[in-house]
mmCIF file of C-alpha atoms in Angstrom:
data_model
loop_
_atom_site.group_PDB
_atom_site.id
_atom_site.type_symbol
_atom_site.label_atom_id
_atom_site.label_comp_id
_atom_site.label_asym_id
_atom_site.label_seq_id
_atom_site.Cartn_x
_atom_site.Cartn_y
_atom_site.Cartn_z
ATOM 1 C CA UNK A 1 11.687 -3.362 26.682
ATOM 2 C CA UNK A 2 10.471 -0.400 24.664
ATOM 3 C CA UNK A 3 7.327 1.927 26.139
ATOM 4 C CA UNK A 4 4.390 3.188 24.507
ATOM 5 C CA UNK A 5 4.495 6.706 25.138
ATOM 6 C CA UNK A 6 1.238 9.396 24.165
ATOM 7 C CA UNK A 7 -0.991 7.981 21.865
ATOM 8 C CA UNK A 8 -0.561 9.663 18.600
ATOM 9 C CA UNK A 9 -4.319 11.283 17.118
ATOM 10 C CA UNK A 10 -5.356 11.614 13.755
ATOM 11 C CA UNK A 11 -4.310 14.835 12.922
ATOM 12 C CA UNK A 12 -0.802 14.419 13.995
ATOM 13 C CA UNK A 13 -0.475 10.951 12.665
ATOM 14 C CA UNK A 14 -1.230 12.434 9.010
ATOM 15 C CA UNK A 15 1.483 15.199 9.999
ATOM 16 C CA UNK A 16 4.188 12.462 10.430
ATOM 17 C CA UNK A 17 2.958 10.326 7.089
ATOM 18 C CA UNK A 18 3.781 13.878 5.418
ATOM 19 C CA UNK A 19 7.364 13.805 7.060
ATOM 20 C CA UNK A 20 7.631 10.079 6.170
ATOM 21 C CA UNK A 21 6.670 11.070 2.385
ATOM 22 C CA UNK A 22 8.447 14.386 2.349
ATOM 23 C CA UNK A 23 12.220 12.226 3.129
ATOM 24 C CA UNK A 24 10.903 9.926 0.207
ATOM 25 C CA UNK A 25 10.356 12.496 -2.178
ATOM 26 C CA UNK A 26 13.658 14.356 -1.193
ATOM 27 C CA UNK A 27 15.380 10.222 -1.619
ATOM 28 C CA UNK A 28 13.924 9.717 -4.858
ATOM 29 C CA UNK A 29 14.518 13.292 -6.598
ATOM 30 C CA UNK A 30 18.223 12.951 -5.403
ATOM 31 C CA UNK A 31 18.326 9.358 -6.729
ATOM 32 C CA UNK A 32 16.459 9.990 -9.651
ATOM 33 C CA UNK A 33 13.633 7.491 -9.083
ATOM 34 C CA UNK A 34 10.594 8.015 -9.890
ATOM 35 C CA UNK A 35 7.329 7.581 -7.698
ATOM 36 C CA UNK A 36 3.531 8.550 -8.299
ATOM 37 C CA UNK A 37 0.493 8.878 -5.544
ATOM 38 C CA UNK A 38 -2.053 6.291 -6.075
ATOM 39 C CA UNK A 39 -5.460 4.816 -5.271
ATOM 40 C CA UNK A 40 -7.126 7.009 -2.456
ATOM 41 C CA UNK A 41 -3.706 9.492 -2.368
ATOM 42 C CA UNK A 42 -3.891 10.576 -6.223
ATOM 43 C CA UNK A 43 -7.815 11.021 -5.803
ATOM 44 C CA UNK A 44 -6.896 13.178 -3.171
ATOM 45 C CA UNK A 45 -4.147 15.513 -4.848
ATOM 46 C CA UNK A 46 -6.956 15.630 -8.335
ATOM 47 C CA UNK A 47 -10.134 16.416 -5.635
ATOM 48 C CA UNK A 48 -8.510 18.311 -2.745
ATOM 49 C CA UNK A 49 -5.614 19.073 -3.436
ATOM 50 C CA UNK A 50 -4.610 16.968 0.377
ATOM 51 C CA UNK A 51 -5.769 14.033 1.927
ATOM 52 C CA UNK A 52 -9.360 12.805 0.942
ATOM 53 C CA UNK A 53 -11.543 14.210 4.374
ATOM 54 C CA UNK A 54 -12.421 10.750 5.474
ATOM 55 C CA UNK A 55 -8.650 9.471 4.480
ATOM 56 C CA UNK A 56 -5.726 8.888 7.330
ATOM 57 C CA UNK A 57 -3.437 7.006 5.468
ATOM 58 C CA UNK A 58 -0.599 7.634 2.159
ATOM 59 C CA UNK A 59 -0.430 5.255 -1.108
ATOM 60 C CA UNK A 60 2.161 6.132 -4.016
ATOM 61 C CA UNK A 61 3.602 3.190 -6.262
ATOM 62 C CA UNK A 62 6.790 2.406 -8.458
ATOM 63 C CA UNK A 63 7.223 0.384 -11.720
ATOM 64 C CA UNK A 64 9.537 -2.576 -10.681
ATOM 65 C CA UNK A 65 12.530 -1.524 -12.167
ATOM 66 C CA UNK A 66 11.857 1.171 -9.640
ATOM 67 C CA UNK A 67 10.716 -0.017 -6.695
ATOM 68 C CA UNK A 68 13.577 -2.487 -6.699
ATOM 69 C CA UNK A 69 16.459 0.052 -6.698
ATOM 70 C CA UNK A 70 14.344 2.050 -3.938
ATOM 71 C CA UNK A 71 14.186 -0.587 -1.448
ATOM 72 C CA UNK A 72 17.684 -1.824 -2.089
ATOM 73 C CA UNK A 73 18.933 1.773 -1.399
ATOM 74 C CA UNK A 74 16.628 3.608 0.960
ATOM 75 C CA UNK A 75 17.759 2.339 4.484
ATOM 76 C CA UNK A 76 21.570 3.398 3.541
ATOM 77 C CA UNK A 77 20.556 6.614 3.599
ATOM 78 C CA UNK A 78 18.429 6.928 6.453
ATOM 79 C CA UNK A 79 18.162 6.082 10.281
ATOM 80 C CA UNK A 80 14.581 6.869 11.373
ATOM 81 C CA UNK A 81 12.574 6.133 8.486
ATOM 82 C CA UNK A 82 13.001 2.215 7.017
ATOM 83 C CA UNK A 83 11.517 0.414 4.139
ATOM 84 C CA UNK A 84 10.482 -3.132 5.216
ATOM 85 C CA UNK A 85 9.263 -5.459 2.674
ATOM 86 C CA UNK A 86 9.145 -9.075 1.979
ATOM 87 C CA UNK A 87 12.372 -8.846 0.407
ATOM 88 C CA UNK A 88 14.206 -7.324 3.434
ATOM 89 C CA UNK A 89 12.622 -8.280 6.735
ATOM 90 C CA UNK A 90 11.823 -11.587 7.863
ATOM 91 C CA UNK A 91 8.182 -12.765 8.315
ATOM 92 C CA UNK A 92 7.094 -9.423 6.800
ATOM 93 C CA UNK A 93 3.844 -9.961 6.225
ATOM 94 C CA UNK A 94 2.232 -8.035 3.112
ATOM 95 C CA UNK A 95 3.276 -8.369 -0.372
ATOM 96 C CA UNK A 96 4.563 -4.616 -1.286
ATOM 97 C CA UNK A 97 6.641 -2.016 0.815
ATOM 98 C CA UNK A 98 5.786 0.545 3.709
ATOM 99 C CA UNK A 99 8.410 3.538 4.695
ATOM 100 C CA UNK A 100 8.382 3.406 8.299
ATOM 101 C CA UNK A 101 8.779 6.245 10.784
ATOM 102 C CA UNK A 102 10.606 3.736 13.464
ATOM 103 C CA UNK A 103 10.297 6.285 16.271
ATOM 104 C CA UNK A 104 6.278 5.545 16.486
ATOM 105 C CA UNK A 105 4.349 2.100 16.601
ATOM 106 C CA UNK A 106 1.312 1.008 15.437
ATOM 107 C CA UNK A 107 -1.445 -1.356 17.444
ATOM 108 C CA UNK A 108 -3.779 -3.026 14.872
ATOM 109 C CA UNK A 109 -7.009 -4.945 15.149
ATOM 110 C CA UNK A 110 -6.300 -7.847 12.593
ATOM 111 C CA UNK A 111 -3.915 -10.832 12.946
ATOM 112 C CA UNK A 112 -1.096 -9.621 11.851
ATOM 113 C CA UNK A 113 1.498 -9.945 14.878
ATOM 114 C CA UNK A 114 4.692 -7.957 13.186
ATOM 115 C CA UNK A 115 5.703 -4.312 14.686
ATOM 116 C CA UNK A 116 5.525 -1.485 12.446
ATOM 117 C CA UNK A 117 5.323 2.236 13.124
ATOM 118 C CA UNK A 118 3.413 5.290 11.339
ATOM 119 C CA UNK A 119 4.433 4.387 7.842
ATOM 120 C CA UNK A 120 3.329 4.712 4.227
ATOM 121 C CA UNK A 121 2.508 2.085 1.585
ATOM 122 C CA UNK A 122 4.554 1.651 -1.080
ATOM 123 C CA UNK A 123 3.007 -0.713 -4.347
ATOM 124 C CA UNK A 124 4.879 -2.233 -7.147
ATOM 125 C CA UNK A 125 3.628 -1.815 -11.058
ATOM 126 C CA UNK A 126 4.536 -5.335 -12.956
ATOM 127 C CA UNK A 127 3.877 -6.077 -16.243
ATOM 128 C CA UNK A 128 0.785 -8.258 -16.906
ATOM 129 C CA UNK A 129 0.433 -10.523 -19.630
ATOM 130 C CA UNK A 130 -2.477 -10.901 -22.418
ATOM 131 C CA UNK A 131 -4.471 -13.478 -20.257
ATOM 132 C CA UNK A 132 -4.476 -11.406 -16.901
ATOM 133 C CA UNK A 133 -3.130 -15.088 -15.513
ATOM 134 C CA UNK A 134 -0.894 -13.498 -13.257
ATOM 135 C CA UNK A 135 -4.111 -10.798 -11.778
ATOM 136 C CA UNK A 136 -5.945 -13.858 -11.467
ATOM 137 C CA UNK A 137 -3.913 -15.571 -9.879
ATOM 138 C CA UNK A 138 -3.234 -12.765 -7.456
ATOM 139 C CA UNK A 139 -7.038 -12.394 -6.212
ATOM 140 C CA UNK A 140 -7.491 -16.301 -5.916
ATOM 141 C CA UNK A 141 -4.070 -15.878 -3.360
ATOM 142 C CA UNK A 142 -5.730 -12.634 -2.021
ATOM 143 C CA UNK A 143 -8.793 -14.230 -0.605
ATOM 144 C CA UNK A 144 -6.108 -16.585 1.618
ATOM 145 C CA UNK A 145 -4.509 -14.027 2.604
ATOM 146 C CA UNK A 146 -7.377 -12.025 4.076
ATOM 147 C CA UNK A 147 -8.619 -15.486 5.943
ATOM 148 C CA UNK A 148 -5.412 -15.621 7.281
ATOM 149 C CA UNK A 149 -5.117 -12.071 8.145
ATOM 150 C CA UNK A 150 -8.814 -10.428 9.158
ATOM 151 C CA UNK A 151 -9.638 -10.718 12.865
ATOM 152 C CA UNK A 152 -12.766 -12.119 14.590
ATOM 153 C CA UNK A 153 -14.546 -9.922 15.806
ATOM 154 C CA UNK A 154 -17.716 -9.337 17.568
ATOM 155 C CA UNK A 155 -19.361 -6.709 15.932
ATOM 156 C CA UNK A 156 -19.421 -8.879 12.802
ATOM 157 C CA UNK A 157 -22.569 -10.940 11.391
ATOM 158 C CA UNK A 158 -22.585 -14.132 12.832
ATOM 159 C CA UNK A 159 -22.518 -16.257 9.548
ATOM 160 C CA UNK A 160 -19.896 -13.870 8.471
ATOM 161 C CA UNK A 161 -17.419 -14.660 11.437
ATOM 162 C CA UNK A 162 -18.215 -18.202 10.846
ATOM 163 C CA UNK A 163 -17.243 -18.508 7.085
ATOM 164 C CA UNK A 164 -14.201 -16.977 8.325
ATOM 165 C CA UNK A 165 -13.352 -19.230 11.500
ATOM 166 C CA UNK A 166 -13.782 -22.449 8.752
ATOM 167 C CA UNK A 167 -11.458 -20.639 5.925
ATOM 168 C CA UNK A 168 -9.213 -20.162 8.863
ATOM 169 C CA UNK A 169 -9.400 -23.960 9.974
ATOM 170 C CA UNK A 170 -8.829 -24.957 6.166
ATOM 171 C CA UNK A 171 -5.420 -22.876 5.756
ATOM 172 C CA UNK A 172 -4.396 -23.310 9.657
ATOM 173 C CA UNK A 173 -1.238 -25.427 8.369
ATOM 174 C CA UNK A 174 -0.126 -23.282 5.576
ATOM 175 C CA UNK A 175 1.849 -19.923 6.871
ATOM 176 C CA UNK A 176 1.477 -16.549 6.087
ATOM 177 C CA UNK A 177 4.801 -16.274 4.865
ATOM 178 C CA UNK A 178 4.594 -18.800 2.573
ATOM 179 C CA UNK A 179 1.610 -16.874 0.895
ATOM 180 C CA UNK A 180 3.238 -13.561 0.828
ATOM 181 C CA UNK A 181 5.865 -15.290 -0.622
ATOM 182 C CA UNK A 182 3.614 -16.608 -3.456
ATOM 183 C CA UNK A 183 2.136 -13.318 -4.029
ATOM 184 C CA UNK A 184 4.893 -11.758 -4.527
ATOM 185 C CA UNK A 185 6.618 -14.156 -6.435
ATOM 186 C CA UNK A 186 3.424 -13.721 -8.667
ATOM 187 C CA UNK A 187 3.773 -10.294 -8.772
ATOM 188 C CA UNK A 188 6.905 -9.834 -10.246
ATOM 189 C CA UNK A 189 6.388 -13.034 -12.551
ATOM 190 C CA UNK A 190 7.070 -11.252 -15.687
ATOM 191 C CA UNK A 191 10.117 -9.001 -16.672
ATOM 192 C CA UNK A 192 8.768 -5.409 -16.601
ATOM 193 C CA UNK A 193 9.928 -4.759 -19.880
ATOM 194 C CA UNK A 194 8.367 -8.000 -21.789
ATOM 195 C CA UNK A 195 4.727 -6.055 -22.018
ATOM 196 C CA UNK A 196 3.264 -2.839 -22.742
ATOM 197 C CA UNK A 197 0.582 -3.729 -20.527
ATOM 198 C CA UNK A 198 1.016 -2.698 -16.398
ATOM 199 C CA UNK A 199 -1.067 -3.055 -12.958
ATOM 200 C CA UNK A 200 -0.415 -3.189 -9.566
ATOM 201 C CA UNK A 201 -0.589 -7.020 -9.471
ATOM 202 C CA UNK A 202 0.747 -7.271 -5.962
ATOM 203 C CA UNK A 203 -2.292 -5.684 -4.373
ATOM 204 C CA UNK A 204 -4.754 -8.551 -5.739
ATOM 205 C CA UNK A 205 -8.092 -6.015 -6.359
ATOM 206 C CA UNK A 206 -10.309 -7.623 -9.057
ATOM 207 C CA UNK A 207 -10.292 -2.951 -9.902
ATOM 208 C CA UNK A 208 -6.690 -3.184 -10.999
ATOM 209 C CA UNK A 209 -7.101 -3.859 -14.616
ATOM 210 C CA UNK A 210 -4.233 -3.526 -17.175
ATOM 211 C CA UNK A 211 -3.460 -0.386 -17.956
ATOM 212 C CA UNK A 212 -0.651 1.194 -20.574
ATOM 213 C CA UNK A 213 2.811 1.095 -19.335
ATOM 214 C CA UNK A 214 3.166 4.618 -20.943
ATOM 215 C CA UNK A 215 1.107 6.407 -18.411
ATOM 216 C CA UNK A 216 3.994 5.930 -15.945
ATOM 217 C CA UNK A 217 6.571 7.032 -18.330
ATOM 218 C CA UNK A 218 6.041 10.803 -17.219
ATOM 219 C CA UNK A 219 5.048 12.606 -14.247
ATOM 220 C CA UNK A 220 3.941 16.049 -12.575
ATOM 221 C CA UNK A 221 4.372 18.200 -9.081
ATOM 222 C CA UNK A 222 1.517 18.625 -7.446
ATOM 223 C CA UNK A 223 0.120 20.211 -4.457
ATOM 224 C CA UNK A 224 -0.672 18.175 -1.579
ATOM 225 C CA UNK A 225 -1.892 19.495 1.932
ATOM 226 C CA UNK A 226 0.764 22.112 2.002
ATOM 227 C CA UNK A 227 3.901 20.244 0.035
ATOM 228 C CA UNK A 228 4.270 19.260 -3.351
ATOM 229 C CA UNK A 229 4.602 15.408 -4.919
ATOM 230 C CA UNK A 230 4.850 13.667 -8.200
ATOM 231 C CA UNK A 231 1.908 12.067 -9.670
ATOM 232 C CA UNK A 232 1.726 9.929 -13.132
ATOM 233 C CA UNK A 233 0.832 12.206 -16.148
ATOM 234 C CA UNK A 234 -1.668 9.739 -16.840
ATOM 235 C CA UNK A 235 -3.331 9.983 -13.636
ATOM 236 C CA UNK A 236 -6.916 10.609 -15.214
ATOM 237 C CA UNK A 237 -6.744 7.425 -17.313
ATOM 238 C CA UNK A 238 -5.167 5.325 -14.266
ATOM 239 C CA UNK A 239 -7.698 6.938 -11.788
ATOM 240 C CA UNK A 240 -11.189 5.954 -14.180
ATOM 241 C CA UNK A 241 -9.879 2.641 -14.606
ATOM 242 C CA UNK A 242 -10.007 1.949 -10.602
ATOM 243 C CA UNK A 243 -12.578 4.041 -10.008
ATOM 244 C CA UNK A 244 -14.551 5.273 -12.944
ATOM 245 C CA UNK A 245 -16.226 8.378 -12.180
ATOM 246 C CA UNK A 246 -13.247 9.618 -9.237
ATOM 247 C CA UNK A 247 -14.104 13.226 -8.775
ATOM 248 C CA UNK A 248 -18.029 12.608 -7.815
ATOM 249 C CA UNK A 249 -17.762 12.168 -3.813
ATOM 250 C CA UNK A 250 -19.274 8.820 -2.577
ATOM 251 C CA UNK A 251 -22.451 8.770 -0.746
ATOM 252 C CA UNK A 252 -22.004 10.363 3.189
ATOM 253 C CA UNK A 253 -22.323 6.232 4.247
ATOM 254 C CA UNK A 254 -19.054 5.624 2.671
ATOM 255 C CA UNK A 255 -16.949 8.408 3.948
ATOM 256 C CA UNK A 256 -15.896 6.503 6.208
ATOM 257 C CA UNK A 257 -12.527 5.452 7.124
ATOM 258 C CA UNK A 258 -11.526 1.571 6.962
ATOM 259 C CA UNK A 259 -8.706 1.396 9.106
ATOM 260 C CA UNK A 260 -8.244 0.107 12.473
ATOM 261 C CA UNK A 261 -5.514 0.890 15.029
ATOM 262 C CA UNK A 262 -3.808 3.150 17.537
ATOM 263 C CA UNK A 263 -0.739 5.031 17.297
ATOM 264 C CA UNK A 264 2.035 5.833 19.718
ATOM 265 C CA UNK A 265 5.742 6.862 20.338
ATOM 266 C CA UNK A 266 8.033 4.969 21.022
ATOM 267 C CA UNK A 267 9.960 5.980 24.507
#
């Protein structure tokens, strides 16, 4: 039975997510794949140059073609760092990848029951068709999976924690799996190169709009905390269509950080 050694603070945890990213970056440049930061990484690389202040965590995505050859080659190469996704490990239970540092573990407050360590996330870009169909699709299966997923908690309106105890009564009988399966499936509906139109479909945010598959045709080196990683050349264009106005900080009440766990090593 494995033991939970020193818990693992903030500061250090972000050390070991730039270890984790640093062995991806040296993977893909030898391997010629190419990667980008994203969502609250990329703002921080364009805005400070590092990890947004109120940030603890590591995004970058791959186009399918991509992502595909990464997590079919990654754990060949490596021993303490993994890739799980739902393609790999059984029961995995989100619909894109995480590189996982596999000599630390993570304790979570949602109801997820699946051991994972310090890790990254890891999002596919899939080509999206005139109709959004498959986007929409994605954030109707989205608001399942959070009922299945999100914890009840306490500190939650009461009405709130209610809507959510009957959503969970309504899908009791289906299983996650079967809805990660469907998301994913969804995902990666179309063939990457049938559309000139991309988005990262698998995360299922109604702020993922189509974008032009061109902005991932390039990228650049730059600095982050005290490394450097590739980012889309089109990182302004990808970046306003999430966000809109990225570089004006959000009011002090939202620098906050939305994750929830503890982290430790692994005796």
């Amino acid at each position: 039975m494995e033991k939970y050694m020193r818990e693992i603070e903030l500061e250090e945890l972000k050390k070991i997510q730039l270890e984790i990213m640093q062995v991806v970056h040296d993977f893909c440049v030898d391997n010629k794949i190419d990667y980008s930061l994203t969502y609250g990484t990329l703002i921080g690389v364009i805005r400070h140059k590092g990890y947004i202040p109120w940030d603890d965590d590591i995004d970058i995505c791959m186009t399918r073609p991509e992502y595909n050859k990464f997590i079919k080659m990654f754990n060949n190469k490596n021993e303490r760092y993994k890739v799980y996704s739902f393609e790999l490990n059984n029961n995995y239970p989100f619909p894109f990848a995480k590189i996982i540092d596999t000599h630390t573990v993570l304790i979570e407050k949602s109801d997820i029951k699946f051991k994972m360590g310090i890790n990254i996330d890891l999002f596919p870009i899939d080509a999206v068709d005139a109709k959004q169909i498959v986007l929409k699709r994605q954030i109707r299966l989205k608001k399942i999976y959070n009922v299945k997923v999100v914890k009840l908690v306490k500190s939650r309106k009461l009405h709130k924690n209610f809507i959510l105890f009957v959503g969970k009564l309504l899908f009791i009988f289906i299983p996650l799996k079967l809805i990660v399966k469907l998301m994913c499936n969804n995902a990666s509906h179309y063939n990457y190169d049938s559309s000139n139109y991309v988005s990262c479909v698998a995360f299922g945010s109604k702020n993922n709009q189509p974008i032009k598959k061109e902005i991932f045709s390039k990228y650049l080196l730059l600095p982050f905390e005290n490394k450097e990683f590739f980012v889309m050349e089109g990182y302004d264009q990808y970046l306003k269509s999430i966000y809109g106005d990225y570089l004006e900080l959000p009011p002090k009440n939202e620098q906050i950080t939305h994750h929830a766990f503890k982290a430790f090593y692994i005796d």
